[in-house]
PDB file of C-alpha atoms in Angstrom:
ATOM      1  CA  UNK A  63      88.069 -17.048 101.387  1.00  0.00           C
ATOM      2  CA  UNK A  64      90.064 -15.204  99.153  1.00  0.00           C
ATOM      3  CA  UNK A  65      93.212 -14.929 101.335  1.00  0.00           C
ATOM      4  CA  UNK A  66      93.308 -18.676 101.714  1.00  0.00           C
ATOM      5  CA  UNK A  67      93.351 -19.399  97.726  1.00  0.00           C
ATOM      6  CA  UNK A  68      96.077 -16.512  97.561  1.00  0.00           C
ATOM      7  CA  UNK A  69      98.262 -18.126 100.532  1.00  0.00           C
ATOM      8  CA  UNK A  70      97.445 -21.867  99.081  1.00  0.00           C
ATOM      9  CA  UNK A  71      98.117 -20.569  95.532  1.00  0.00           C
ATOM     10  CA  UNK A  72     101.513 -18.587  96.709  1.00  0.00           C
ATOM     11  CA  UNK A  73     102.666 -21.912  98.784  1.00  0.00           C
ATOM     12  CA  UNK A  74     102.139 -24.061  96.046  1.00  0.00           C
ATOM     13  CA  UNK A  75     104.042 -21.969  93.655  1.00  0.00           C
ATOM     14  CA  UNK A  76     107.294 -21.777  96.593  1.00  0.00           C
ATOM     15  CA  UNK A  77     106.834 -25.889  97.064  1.00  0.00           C
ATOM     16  CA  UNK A  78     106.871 -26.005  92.808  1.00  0.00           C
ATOM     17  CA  UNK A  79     109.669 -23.755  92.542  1.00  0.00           C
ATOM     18  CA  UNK A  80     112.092 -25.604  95.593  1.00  0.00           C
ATOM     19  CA  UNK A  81     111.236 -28.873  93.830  1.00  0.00           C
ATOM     20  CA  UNK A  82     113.496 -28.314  90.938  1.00  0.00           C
ATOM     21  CA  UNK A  83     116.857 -30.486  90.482  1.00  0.00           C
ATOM     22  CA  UNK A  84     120.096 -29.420  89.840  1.00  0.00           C
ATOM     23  CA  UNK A  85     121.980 -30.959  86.868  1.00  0.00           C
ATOM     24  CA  UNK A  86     125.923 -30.906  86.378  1.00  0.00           C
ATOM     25  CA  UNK A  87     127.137 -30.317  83.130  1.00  0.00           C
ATOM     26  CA  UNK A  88     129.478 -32.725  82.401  1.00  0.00           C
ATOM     27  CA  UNK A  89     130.866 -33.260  78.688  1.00  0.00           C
ATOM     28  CA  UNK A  90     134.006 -35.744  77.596  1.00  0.00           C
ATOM     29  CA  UNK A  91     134.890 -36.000  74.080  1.00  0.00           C
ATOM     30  CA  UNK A  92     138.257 -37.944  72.782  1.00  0.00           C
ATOM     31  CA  UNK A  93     138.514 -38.465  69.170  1.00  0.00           C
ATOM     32  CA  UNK A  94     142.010 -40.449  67.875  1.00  0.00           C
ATOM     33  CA  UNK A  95     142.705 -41.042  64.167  1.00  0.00           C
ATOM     34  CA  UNK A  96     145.332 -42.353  62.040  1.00  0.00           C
ATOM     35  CA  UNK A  97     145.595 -42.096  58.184  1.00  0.00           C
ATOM     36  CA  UNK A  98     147.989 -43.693  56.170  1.00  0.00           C
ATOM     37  CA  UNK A  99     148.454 -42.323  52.535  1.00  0.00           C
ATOM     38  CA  UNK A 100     151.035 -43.866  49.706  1.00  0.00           C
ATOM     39  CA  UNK A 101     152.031 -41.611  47.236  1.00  0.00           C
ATOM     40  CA  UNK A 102     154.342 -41.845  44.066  1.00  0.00           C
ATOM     41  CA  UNK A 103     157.640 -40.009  44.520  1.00  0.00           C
ATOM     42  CA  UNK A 104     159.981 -39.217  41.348  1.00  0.00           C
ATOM     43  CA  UNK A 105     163.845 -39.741  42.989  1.00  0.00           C
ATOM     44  CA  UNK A 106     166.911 -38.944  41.067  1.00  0.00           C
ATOM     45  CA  UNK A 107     170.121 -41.723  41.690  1.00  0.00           C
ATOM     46  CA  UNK A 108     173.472 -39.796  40.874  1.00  0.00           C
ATOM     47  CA  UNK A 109     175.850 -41.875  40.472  1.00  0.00           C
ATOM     48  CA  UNK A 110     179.483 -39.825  39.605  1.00  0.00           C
ATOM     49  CA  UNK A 111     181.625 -40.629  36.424  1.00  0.00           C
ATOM     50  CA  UNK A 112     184.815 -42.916  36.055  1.00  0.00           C
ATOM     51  CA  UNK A 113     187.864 -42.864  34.030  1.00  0.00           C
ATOM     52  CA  UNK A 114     190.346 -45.621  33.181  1.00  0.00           C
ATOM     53  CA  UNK A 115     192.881 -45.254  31.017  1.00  0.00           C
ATOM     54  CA  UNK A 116     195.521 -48.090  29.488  1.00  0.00           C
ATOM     55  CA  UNK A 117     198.717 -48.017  27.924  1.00  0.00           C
ATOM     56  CA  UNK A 118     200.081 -51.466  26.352  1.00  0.00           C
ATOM     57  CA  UNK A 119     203.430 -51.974  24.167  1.00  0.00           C
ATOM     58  CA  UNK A 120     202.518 -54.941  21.195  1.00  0.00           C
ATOM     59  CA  UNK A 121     205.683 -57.385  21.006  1.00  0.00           C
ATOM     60  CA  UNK A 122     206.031 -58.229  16.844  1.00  0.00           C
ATOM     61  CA  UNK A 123     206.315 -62.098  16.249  1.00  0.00           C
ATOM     62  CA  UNK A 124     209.326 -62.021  14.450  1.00  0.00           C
ATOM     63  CA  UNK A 125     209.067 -65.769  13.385  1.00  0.00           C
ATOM     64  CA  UNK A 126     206.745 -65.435  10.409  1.00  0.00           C
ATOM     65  CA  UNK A 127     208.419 -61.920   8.744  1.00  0.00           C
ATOM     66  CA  UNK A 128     212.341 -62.911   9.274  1.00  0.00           C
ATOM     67  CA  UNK A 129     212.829 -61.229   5.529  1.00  0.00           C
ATOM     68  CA  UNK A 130     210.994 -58.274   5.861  1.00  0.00           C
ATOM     69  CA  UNK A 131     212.887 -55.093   7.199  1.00  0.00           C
ATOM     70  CA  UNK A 132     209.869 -53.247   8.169  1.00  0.00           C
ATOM     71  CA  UNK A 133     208.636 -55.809  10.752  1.00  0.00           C
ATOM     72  CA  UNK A 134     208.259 -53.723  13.650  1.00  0.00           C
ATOM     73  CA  UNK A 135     205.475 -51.783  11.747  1.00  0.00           C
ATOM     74  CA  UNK A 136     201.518 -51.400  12.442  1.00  0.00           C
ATOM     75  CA  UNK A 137     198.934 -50.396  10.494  1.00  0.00           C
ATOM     76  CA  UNK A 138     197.086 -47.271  13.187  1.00  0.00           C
ATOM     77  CA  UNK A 139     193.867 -48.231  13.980  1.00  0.00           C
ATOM     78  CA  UNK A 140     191.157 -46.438  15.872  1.00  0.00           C
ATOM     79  CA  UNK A 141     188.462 -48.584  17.601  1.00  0.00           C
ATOM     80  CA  UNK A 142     185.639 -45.881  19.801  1.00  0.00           C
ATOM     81  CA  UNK A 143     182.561 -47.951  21.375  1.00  0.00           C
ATOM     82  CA  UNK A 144     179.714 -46.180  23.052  1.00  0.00           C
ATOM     83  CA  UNK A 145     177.146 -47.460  25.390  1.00  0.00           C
ATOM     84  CA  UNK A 146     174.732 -45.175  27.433  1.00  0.00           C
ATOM     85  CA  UNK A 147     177.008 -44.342  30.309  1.00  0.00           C
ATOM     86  CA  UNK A 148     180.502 -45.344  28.912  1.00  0.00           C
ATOM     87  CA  UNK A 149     182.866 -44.700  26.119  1.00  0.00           C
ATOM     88  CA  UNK A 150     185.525 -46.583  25.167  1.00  0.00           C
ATOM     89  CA  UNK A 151     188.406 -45.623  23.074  1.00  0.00           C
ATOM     90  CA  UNK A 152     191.210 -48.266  21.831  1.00  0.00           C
ATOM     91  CA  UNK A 153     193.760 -46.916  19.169  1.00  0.00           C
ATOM     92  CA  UNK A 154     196.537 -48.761  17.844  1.00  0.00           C
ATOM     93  CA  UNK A 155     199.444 -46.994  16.800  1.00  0.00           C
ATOM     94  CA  UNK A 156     201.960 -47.222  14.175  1.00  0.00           C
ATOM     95  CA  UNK A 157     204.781 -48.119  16.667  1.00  0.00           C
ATOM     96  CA  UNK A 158     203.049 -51.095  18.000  1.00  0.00           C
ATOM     97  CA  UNK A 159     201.807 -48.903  21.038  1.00  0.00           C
ATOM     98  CA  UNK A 160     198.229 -49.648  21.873  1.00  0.00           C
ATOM     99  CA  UNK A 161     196.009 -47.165  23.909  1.00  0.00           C
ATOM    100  CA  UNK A 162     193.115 -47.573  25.734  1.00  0.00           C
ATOM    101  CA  UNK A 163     190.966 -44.867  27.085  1.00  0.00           C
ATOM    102  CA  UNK A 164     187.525 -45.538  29.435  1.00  0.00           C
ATOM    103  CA  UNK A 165     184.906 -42.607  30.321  1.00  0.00           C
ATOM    104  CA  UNK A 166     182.133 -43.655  32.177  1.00  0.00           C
ATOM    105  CA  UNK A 167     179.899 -40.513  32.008  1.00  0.00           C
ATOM    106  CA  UNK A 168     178.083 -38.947  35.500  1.00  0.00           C
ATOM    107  CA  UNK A 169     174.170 -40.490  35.147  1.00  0.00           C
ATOM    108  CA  UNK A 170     171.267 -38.997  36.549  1.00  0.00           C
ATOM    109  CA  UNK A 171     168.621 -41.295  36.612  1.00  0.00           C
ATOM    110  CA  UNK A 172     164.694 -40.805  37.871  1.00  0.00           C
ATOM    111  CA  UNK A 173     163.180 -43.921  40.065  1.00  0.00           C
ATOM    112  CA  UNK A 174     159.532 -44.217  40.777  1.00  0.00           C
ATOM    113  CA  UNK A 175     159.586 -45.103  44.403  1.00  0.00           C
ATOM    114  CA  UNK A 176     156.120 -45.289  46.820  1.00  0.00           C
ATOM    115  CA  UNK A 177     156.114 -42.995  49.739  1.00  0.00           C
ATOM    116  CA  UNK A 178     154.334 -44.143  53.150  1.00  0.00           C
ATOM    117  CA  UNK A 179     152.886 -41.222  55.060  1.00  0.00           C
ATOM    118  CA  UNK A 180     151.156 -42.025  58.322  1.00  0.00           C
ATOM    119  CA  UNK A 181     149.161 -38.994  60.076  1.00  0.00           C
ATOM    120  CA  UNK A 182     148.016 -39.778  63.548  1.00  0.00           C
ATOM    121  CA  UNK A 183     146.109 -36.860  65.771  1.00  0.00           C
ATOM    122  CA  UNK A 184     144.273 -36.977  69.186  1.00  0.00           C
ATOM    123  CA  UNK A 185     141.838 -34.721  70.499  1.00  0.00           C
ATOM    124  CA  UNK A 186     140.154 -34.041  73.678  1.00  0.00           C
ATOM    125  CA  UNK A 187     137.258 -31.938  74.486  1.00  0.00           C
ATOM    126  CA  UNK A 188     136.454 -32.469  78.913  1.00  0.00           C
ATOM    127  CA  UNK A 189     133.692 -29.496  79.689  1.00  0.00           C
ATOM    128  CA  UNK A 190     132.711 -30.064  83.443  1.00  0.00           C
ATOM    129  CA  UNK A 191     130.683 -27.440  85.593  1.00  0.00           C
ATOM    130  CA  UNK A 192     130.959 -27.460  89.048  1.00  0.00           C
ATOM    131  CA  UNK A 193     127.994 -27.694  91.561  1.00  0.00           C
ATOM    132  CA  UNK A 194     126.910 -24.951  93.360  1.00  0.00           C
ATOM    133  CA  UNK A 195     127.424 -24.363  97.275  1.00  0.00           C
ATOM    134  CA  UNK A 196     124.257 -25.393  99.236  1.00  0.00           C
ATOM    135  CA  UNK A 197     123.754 -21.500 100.551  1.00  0.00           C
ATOM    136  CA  UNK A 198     124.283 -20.476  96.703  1.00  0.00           C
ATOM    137  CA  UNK A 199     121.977 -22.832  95.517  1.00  0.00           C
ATOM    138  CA  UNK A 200     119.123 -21.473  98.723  1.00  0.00           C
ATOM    139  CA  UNK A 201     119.679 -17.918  97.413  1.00  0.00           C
ATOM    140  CA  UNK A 202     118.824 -18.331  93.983  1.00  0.00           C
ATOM    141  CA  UNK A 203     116.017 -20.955  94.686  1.00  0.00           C
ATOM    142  CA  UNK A 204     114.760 -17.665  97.414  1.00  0.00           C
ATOM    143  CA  UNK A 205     115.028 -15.162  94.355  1.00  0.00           C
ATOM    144  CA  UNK A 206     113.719 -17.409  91.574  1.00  0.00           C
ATOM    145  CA  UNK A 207     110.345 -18.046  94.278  1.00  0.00           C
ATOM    146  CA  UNK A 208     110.313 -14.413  94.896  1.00  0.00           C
ATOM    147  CA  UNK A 209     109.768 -13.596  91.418  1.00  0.00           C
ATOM    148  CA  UNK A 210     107.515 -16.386  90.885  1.00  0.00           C
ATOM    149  CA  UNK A 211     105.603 -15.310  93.665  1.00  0.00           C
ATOM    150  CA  UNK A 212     105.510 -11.470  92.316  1.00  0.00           C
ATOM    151  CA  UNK A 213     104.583 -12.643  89.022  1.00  0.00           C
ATOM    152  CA  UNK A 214     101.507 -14.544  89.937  1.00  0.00           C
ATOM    153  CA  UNK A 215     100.161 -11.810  92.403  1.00  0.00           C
ATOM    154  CA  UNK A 216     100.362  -9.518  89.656  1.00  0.00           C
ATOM    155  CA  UNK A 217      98.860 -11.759  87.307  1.00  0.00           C
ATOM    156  CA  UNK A 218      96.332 -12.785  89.579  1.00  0.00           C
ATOM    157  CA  UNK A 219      95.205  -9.313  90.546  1.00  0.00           C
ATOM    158  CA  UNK A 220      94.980  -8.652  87.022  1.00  0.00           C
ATOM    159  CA  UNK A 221      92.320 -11.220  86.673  1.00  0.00           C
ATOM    160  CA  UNK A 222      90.122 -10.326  89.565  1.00  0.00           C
ATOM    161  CA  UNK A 223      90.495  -6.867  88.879  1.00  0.00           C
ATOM    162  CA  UNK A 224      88.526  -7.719  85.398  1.00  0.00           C
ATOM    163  CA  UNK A 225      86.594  -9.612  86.866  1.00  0.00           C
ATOM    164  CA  UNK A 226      85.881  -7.473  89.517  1.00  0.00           C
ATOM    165  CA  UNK A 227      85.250  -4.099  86.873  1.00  0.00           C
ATOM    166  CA  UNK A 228      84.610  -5.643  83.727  1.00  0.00           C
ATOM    167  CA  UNK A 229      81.512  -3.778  83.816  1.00  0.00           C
ATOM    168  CA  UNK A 230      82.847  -0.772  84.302  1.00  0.00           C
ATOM    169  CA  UNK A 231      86.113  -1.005  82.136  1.00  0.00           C
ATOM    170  CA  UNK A 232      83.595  -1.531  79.068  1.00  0.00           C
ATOM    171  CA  UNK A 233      81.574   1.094  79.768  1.00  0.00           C
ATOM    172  CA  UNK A 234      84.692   3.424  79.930  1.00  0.00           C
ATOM    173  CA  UNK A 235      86.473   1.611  76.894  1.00  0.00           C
ATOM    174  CA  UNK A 236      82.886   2.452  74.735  1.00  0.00           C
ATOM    175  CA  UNK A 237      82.579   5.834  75.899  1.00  0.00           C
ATOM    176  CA  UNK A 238      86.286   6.564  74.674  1.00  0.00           C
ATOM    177  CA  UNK A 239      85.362   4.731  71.409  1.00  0.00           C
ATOM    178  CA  UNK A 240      81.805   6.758  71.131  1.00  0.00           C
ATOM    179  CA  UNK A 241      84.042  10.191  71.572  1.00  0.00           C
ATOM    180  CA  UNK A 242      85.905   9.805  68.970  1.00  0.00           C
TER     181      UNK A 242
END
């Protein structure tokens, strides 16, 4: 009686273990982003310096001063006008002679402009596991069942071996106890 529950127990425990399925590990991960970001950017403009000079002769009108001998004569004059990039000077001389002198200065000037930056990354993660052969898969189904089978005989001869001496195990377990 008792080798039949052993050899019913043990087939049981093979059919169990045989029964299992195999899974394939198969992971896909794809992640895509784009970020677009304005920012304010401080830009200097150069723009370079210019000069113009004129010289002019002034013709007397003789018509109104026939009398006077010193007709050809000019009071000097000096004339300077300044704006934020350019200076003008206009100077009259004695002679009549009139000249004209135009700096424009170099300028250097900060704009505010908004910068577009657009970021765009892709990722891809594919994990995949391959299946095993058919004779791979029989040989570690074999040696998984062996062990299972192993582990339950032990187990199982554990338990009938207390309850088989549990009477005599307690005895020898109190006796040790009493002894000391």
């Amino acid at each position: 009686m008792y080798k039949f529950f052993f050899i019913t127990i043990g087939l049981f425990v093979i059919m169990l273990s045989s029964c299992r399925s195999h899974r394939q590990v198969v992971q896909q991960i794809t992640t895509d982003s784009t970020s677009v970001s304005f920012s304010e950017v401080e830009k200097v403009v150069h723009i370079p310096g210019d000069t113009v000079a004129v010289n002019m002769q002034v013709q007397p009108d003789f018509k109104d001063n026939k009398d006077s001998k010193d007709s050809n004569s000019f009071i000097p004059q000096r004339q300077t006008i300044e704006t934020k990039r350019t200076k003008v000077t206009i100077e009259l001389t004695k002679s009549g002679e009139i000249k004209a002198t135009a700096v424009s200065k170099e300028l250097d000037e900060k704009v505010t402009v908004q910068e577009k930056t657009i970021r765009t990354s892709a990722s891809s993660v594919i994990v995949t596991e391959q299946k095993e052969s058919w004779f791979k898969r029989a040989l570690n189904t074999a040696k998984t069942s062996f062990k299972t089978v192993v582990s339950t005989i032990v187990i199982l001869a554990g338990l009938f071996a207390w309850f088989r001496f549990r009477g005599y195990i307690k005895a020898s377990i109190s006796k040790l106890t009493k002894n000391s």
